[in-house]
Short mmCIF file of C-alpha atoms in Angstrom, two decimals:
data_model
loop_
_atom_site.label_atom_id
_atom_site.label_comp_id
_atom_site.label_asym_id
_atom_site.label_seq_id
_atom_site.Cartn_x
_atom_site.Cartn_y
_atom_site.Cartn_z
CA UNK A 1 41.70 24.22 35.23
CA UNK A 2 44.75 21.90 34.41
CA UNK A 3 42.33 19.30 34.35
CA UNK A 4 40.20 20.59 32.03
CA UNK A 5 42.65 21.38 29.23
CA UNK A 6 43.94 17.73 29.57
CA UNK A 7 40.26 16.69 28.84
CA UNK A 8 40.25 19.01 25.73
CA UNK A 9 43.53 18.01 24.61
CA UNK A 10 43.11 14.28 24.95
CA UNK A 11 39.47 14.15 23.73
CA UNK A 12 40.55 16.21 20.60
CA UNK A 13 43.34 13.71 20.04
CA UNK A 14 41.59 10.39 20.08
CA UNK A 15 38.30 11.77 18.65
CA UNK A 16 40.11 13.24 15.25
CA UNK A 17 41.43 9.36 15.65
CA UNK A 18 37.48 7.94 15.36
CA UNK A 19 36.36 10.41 13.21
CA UNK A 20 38.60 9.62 10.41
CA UNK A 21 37.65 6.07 10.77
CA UNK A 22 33.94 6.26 10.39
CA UNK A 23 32.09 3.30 8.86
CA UNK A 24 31.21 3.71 5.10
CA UNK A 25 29.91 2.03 2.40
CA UNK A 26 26.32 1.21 0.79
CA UNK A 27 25.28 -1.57 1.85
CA UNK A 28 24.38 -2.27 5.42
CA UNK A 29 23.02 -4.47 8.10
CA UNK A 30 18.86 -4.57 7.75
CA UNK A 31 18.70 -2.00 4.46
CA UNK A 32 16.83 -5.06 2.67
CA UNK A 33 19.28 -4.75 0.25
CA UNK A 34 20.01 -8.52 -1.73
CA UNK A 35 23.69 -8.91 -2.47
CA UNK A 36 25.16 -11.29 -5.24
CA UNK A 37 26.12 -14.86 -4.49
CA UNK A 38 29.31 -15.46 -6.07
CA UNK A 39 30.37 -19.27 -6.41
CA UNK A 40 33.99 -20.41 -6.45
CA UNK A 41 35.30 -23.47 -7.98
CA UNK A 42 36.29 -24.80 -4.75
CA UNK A 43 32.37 -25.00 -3.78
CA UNK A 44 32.79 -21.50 -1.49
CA UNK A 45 30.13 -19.15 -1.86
CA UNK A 46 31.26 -14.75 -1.58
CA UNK A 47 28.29 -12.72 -1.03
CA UNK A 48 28.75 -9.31 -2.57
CA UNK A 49 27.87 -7.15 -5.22
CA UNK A 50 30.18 -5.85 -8.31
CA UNK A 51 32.43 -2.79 -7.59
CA UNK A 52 35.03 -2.93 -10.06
CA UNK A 53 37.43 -5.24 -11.69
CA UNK A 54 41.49 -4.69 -11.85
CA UNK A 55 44.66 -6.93 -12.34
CA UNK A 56 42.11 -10.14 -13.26
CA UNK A 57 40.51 -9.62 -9.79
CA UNK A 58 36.92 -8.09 -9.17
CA UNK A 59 36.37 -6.16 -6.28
CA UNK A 60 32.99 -7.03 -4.61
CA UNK A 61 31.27 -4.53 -1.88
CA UNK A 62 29.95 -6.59 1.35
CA UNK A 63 28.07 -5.16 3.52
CA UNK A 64 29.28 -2.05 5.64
CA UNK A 65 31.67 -0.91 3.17
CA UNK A 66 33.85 -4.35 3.38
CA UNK A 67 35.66 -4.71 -0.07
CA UNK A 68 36.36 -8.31 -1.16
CA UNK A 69 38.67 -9.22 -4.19
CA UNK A 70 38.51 -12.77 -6.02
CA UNK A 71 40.75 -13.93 -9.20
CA UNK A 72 38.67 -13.94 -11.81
CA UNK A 73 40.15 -17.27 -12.79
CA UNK A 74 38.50 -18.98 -8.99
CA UNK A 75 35.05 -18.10 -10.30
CA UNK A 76 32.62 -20.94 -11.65
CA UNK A 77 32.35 -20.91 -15.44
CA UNK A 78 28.99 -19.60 -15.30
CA UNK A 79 29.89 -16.22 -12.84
CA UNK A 80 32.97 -15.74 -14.83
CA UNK A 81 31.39 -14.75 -18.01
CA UNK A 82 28.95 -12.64 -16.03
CA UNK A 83 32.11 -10.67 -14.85
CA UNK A 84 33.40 -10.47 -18.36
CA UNK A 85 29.85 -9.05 -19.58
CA UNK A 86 30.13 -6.67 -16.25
CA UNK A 87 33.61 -5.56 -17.35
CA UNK A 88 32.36 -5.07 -20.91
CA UNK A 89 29.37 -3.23 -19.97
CA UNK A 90 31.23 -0.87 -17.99
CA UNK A 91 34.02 -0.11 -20.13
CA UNK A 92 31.65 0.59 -22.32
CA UNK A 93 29.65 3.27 -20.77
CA UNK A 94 32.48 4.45 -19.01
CA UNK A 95 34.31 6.45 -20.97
CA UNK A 96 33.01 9.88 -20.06
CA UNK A 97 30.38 9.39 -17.36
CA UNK A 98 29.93 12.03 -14.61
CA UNK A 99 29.07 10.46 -11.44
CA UNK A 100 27.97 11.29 -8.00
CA UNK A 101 30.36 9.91 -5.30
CA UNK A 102 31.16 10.42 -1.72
CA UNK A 103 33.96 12.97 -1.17
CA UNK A 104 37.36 10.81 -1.30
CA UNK A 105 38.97 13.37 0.75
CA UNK A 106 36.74 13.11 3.39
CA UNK A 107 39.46 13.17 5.67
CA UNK A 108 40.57 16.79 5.05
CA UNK A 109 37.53 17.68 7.21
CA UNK A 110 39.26 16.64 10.12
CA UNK A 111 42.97 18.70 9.36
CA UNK A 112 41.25 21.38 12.03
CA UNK A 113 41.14 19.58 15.08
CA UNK A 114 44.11 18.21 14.37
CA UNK A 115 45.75 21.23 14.31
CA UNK A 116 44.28 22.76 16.83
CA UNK A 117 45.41 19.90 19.02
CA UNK A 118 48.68 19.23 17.99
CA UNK A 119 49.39 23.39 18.58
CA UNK A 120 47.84 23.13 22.38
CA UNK A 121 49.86 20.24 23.14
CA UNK A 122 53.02 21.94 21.92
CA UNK A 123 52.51 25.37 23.25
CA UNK A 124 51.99 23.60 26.10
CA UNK A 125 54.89 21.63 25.99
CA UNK A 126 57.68 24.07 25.52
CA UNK A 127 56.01 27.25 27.33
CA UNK A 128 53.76 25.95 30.17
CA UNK A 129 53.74 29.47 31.32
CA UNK A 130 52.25 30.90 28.59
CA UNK A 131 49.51 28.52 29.03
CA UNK A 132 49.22 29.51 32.42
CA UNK A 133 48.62 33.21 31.98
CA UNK A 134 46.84 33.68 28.85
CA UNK A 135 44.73 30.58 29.03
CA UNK A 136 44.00 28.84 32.40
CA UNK A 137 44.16 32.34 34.08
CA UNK A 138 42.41 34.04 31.89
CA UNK A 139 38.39 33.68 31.18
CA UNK A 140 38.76 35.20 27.83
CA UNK A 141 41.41 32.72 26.77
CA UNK A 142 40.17 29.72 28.13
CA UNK A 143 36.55 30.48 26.67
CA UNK A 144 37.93 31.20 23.29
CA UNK A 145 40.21 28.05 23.28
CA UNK A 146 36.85 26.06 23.74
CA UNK A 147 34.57 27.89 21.35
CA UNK A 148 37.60 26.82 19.07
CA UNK A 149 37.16 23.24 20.11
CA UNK A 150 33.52 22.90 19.25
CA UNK A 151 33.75 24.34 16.23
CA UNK A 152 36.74 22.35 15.31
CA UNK A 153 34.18 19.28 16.52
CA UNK A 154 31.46 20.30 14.67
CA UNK A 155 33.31 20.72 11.15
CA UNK A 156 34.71 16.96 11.68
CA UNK A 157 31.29 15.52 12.12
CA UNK A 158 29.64 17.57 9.41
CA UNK A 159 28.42 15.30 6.25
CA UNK A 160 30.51 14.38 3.44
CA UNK A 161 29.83 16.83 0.44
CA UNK A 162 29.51 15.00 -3.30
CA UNK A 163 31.82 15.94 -5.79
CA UNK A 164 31.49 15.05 -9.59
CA UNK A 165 33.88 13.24 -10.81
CA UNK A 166 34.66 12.20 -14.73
CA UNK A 167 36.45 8.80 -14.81
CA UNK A 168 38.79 8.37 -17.74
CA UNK A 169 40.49 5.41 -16.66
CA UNK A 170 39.21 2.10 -18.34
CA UNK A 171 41.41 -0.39 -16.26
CA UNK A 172 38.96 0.48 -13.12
CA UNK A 173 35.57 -0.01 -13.84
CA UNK A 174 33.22 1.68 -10.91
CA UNK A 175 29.18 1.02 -12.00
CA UNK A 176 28.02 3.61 -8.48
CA UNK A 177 24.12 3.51 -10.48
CA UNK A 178 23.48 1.52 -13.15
CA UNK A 179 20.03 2.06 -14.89
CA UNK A 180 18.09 -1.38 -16.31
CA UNK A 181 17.76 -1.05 -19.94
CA UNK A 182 14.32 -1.03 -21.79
CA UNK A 183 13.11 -4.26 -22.54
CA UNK A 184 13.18 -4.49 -26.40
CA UNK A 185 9.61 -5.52 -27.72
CA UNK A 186 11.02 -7.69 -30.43
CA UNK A 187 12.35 -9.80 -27.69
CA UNK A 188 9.16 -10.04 -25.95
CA UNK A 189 7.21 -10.33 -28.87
CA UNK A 190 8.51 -13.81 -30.13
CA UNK A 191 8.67 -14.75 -26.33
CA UNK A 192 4.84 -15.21 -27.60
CA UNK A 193 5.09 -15.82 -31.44
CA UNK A 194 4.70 -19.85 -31.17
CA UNK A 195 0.79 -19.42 -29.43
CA UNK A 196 -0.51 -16.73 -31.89
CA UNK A 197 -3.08 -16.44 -33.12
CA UNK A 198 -4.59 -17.83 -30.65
CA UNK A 199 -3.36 -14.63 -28.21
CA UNK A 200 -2.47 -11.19 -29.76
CA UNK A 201 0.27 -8.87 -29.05
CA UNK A 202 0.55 -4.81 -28.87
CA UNK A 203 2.74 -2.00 -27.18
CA UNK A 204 3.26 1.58 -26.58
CA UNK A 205 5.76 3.09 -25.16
CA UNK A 206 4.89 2.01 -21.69
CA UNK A 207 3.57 -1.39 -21.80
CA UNK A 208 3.06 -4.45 -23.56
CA UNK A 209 -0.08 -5.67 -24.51
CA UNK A 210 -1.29 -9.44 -23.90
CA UNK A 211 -4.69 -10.36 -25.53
CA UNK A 212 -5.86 -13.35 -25.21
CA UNK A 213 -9.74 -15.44 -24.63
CA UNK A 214 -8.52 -17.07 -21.14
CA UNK A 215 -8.44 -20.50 -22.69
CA UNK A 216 -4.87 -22.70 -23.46
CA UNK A 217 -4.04 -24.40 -26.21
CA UNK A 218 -3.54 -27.71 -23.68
CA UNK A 219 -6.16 -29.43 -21.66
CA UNK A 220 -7.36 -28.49 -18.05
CA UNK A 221 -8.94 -29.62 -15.40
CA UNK A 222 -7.53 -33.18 -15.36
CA UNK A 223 -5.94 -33.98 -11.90
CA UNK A 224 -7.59 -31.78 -9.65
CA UNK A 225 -8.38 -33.30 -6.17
CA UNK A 226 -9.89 -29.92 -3.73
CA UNK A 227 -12.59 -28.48 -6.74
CA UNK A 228 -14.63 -25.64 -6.25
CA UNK A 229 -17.11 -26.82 -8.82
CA UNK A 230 -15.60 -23.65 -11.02
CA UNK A 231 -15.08 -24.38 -14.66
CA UNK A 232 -13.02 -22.60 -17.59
CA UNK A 233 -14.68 -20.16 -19.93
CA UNK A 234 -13.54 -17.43 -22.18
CA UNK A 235 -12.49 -14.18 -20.77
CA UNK A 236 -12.65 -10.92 -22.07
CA UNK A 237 -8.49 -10.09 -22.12
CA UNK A 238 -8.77 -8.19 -24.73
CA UNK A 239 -9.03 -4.00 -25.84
CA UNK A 240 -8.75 -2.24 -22.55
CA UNK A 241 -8.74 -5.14 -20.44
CA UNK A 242 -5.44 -6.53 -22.01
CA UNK A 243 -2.59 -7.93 -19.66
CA UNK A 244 -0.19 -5.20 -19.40
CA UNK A 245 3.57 -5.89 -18.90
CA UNK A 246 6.06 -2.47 -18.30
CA UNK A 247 8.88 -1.93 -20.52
CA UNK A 248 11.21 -0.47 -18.20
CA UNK A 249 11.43 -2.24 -15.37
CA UNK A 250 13.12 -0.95 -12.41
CA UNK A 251 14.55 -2.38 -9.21
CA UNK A 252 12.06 -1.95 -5.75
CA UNK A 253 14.09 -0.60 -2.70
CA UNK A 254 12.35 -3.82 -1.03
CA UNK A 255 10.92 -6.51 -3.06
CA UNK A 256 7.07 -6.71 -2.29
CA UNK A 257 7.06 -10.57 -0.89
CA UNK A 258 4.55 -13.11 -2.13
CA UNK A 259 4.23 -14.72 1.27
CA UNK A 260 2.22 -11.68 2.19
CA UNK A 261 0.95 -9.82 -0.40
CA UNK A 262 -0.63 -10.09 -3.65
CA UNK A 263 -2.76 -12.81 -2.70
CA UNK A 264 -5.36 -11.74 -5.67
CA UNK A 265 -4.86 -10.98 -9.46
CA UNK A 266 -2.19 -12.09 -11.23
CA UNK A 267 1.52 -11.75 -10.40
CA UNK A 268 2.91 -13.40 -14.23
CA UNK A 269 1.49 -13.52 -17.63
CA UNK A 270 2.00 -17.21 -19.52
CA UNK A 271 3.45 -16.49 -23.11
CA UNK A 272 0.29 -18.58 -24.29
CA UNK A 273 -1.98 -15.50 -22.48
CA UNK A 274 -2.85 -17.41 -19.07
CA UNK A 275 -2.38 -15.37 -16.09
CA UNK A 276 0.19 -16.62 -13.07
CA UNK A 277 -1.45 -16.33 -9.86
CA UNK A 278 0.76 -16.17 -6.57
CA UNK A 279 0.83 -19.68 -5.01
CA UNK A 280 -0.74 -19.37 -2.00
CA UNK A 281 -4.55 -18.86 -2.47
CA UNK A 282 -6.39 -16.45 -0.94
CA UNK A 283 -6.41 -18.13 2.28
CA UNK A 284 -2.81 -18.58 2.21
CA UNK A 285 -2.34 -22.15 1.36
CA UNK A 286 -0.61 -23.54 -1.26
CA UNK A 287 -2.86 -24.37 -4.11
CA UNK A 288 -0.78 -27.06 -5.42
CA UNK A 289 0.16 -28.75 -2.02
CA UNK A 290 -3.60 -28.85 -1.28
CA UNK A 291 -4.96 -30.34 -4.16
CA UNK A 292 -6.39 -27.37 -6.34
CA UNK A 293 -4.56 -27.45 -9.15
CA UNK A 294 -4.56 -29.61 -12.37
CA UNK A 295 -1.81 -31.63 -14.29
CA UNK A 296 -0.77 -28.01 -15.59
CA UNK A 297 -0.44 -26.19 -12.44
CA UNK A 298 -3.95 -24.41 -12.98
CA UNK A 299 -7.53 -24.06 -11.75
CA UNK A 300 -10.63 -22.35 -12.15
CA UNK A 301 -10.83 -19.44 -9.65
CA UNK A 302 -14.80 -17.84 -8.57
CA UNK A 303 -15.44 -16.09 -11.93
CA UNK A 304 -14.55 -19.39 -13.87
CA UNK A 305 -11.23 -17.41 -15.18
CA UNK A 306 -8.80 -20.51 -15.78
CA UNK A 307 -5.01 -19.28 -14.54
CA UNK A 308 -1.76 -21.20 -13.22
CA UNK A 309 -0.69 -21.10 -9.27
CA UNK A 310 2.71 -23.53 -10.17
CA UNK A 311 4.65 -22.56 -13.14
CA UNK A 312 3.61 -23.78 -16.47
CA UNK A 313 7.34 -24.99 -16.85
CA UNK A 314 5.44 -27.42 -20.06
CA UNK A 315 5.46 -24.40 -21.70
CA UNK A 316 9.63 -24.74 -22.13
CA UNK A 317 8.50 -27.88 -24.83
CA UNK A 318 7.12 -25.26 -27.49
CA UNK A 319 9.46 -22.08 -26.22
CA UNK A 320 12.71 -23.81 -26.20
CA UNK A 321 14.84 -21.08 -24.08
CA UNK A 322 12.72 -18.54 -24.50
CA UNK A 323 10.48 -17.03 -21.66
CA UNK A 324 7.51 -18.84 -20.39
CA UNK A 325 5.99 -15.44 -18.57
CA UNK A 326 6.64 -11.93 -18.05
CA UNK A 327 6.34 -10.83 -14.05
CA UNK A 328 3.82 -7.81 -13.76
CA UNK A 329 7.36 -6.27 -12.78
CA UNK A 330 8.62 -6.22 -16.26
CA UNK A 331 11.31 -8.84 -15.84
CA UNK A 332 11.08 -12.54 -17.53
CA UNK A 333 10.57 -15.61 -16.16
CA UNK A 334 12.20 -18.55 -17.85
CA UNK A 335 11.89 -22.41 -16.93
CA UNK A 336 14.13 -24.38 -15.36
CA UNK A 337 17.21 -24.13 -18.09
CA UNK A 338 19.30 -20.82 -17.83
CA UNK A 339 18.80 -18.45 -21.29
CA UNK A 340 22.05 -19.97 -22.60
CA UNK A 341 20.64 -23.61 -22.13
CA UNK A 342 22.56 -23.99 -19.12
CA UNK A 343 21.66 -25.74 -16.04
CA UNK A 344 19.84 -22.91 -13.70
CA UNK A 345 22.20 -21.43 -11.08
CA UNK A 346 21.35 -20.42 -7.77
CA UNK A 347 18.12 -18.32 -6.56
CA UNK A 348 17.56 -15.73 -4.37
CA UNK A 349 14.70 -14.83 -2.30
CA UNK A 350 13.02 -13.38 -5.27
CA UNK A 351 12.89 -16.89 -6.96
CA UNK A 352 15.37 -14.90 -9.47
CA UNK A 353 19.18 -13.80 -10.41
CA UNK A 354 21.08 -11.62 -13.00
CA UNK A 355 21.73 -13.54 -16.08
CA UNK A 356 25.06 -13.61 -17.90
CA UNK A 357 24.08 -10.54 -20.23
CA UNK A 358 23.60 -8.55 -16.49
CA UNK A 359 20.10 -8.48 -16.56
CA UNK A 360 17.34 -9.88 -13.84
CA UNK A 361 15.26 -12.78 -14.46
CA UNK A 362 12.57 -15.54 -12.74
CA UNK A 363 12.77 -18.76 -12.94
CA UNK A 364 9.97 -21.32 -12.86
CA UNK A 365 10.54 -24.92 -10.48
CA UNK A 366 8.75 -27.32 -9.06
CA UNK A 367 8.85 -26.41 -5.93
CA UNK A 368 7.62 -23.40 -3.72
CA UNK A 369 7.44 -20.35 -4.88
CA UNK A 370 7.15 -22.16 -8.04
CA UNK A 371 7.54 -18.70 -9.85
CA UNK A 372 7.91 -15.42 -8.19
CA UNK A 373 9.17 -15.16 -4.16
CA UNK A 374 9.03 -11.41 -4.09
CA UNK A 375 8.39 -9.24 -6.81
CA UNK A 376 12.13 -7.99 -7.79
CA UNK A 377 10.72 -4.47 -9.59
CA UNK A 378 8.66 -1.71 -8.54
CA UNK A 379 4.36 -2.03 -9.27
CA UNK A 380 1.65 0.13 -8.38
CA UNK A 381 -0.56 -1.22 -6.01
CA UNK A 382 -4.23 -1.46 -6.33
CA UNK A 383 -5.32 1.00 -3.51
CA UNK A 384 -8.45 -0.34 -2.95
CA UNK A 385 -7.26 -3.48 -1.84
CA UNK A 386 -5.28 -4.28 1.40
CA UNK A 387 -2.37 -7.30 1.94
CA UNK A 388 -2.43 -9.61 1.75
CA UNK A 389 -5.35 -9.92 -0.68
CA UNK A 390 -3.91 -6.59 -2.38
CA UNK A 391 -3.02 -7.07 -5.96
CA UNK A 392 -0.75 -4.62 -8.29
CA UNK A 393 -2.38 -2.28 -11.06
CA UNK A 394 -3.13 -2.17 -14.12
CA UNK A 395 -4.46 -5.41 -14.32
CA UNK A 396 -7.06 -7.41 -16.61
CA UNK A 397 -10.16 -8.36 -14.88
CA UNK A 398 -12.34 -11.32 -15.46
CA UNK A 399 -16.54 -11.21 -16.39
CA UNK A 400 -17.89 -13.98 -14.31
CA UNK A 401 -21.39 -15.35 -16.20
CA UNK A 402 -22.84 -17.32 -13.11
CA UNK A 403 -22.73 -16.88 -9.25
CA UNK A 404 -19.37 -18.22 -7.37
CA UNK A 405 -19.83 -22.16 -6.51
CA UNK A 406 -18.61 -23.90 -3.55
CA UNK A 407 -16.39 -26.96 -3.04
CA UNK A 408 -17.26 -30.32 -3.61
CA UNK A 409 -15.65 -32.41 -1.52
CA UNK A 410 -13.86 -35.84 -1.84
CA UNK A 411 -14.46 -35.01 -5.72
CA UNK A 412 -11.53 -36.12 -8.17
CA UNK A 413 -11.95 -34.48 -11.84
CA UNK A 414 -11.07 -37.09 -13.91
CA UNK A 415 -11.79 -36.07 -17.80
CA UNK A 416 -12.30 -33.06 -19.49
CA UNK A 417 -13.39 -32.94 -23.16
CA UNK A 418 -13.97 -30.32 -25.92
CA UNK A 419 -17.97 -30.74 -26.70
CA UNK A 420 -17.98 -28.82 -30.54
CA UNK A 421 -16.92 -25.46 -31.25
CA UNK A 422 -17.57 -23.65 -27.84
CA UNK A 423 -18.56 -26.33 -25.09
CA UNK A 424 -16.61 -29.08 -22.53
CA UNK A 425 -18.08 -31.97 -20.55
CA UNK A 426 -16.05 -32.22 -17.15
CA UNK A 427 -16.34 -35.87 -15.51
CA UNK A 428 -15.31 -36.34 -11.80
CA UNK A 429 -15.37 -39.01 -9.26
CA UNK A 430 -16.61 -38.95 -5.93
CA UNK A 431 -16.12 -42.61 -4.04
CA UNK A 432 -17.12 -44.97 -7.00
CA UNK A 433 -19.62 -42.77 -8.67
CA UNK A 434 -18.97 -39.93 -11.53
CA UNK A 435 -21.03 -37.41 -12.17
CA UNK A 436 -20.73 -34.69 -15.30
CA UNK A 437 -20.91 -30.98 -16.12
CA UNK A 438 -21.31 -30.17 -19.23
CA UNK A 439 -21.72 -26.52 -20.37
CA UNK A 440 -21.66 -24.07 -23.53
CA UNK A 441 -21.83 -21.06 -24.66
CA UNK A 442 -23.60 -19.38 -28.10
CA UNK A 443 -22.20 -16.74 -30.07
CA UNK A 444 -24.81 -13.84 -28.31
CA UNK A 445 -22.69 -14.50 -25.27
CA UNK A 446 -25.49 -17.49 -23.86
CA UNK A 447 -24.49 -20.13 -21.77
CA UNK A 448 -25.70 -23.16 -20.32
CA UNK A 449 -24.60 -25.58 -17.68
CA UNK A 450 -25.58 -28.69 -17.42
CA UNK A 451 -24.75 -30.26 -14.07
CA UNK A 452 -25.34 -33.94 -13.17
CA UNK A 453 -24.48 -35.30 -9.87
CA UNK A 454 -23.46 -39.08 -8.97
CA UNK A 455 -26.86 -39.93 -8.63
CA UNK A 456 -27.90 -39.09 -11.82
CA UNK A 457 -29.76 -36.02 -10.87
CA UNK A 458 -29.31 -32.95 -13.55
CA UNK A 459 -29.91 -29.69 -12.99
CA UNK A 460 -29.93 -27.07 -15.91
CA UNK A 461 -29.23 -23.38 -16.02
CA UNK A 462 -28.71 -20.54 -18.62
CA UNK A 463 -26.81 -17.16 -17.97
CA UNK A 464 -26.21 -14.26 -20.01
CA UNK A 465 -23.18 -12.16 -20.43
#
């Protein structure tokens, strides 16, 4: 019996010692959560994301509850005004805010078995007898005495309650949930002010409307070496079937990846009202590594819809620092210059990164993913289509005029000319010969294709919308 109160005592003793020192924190090993990359001046790189600032040091949260602090004054230029915009934000919003938070005095759970233990051992200490004849010798005492132990057990390993708490001190600034704001439609709206009218623009209180006929105001075609014999026509983007950007974005718990999903439809909207597809096909390959895409970083897909695979990072020539698209997300894509004209900073997986003003962005490069990595906010997903051809909802759907057409190969499209109001003529070489198609459409919706291969035979055919 001896035996077994020396168990109880010295179990009690070391676990009140583990209990108290139970891992915390938010972020942990294989949540999918992203954490900030922090850059030093000395070229060192602190993964973590913003707790709070004090004393000219910010506090960063690594993962398993690890706190980090950096002076303020080590930071690159770039991450040190995003801290100042952090500590601005927050002092801002923080002057009354009730919060949910973990219970700091967690450890008062535990005061129980340590009490419990601490009285056993010195009972036992200074009156071994009394032990001895109420307790070891007695089945009443020595059951009660471990009915006290479990329940001393189970109280220490119950779940931390949440308190409210009302933080009134501005010198610590603690963002536990920080909601995005709502994308301001002014802001969005001359995002696409330099290619009206030519596209149209709308909102509600939802979304943001993108009208447009499918058509650029550059050329197409021009470069393309793997052609599917598709061509650009005008698309019905318009009413109903607008492009549809949300106004309040919001973060995903894990960002959908464009590696395997959301292989159809379009993942971006252009500011000049061409959709951004993801770049991999539908097969998976990249569409600009293989050849499919023209000196824009766009193609024709099966309904002749013209729409971008690379990002359109020409675009940055008319919009200065402005946006070049708008993710289906809700958050911006810019080119290859941060808003502030800067040179771009580091990307995460997302092919994005908060911006100095706090706030989540794309960027556009010239290299894979080109545009989007994995989509950083939450979508609906079509559920009528499966990954990875699934694509996200609402979305604007093209009105094919003719049956899909298959690839031509060893075919180089060389030229490709307005022909009047509402026609092109498409040359392309194959070997040493060219051959032509030349197609247009009336204003009752009529169109005819002329097709002419390199041996000069044509082949004419009229569809109707």
């Amino acid at each position: 019996m001896k035996k077994i109160l020396f168990f109880l005592i010295a179990f009690s003793i070391l676990e009140s010692t583990n209990l108290m020192a139970h891992s915390g924190g938010h972020y942990h090993k294989g949540d999918g959560i992203v954490l900030n990359t922090w850059r030093l001046k000395s070229g060192e790189k602190v993964k973590g994301n913003f707790s709070f600032a004090k004393d000219n040091k910010i506090y960063l949260e690594q993962e398993e509850g690890l706190i980090k602090s950096i002076n303020i004054s080590d930071l690159i230029l770039e991450d040190q005004k995003l801290v100042k915009f952090k500590i601005a934000k927050f002092t801002q919003i923080n002057y009354t805010p009730t919060i949910s938070i973990a219970n700091e005095d967690h450890t008062m759970k535990y005061l129980p078995i340590c009490i419990f233990s601490l009285l056993l051992f010195l009972v036992y200490l200074f009156n071994k007898e009394l032990i001895k004849v109420y307790i070891l010798n007695s089945k009443i005492g020595l059951s009660s005495i471990c009915i006290l132990f479990i329940i001393s057990i189970l109280i220490a390993c119950s779940k931390s309650e949440t308190t409210t708490s009302t933080n009134t001190n501005n010198t610590i600034i603690n963002p536990i949930s920080v909601s995005i704001p709502k994308t301001r439609t002014t802001f969005m709206d001359s995002a696409f002010a330099a290619f009206k009218p030519s596209i149209g623009t709308s909102w509600d209180e939802t979304y943001f409307y993108i009208a447009s006929t499918g058509i650029p105001n550059h050329n197409m075609m021009i470069g393309i070496t793997s052609w599917q014999q598709q061509v650009p026509i005008t698309q019905p983007y318009n009413g109903t079937n607008s492009w549809s950007i949300p106004l309040q974005p919001a973060y995903a718990s894990t960002p959908l990846s464009t590696k395997t999903n959301l292989m159809k439809g379009a993942v971006a909207v252009a500011v000049n009202g061409i959709p951004i597809f993801n770049a991999l096909n539908n097969r998976g390959e990249d569409s600009y590594k293989i050849g499919e895409l023209d000196n824009w970083g766009g193609h024709c897909g099966r309904g002749d819809d013209y729409h971008y695979h690379a990002a359109p990072l020409h675009l940055s020539t008319i919009n200065g620092p402005q946006p070049i698209a708008f993710a289906v997300d809700g958050f911006p894509v810019y080119g290859t210059k941060e808003p502030d004209g800067t040179n771009m900073i580091a990307l995460d997986t997302c092919h994005g990164h908060n911006g100095t003003n706090g706030l989540y962005h794309y960027h556009g490069t010239t290299d894979y993913p080109y545009v989007i990595g994995a989509l950083k906010g939450k979508v609906t997903l079509d559920p009528t289509t499966t990954a990875p051809e699934n694509q996200v909802i609402p979305q604007a759907f093209t009105k094919p005029v003719r049956p899909a057409t298959s690839p031509l190969s060893g075919a180089t499209i060389t030229d490709f000319v307005a022909v009047g109001i509402n026609g092109y003529l498409l040359t392309y070489k194959r070997g040493t010969k060219y051959g032509y198609v030349k197609y247009s459409w009336d204003a009752n919706n009529k169109y005819t294709f002329i097709l002419t291969d390199t041996a000069g035979n044509s082949v004419t055919s009229t569809y109707q919308r």
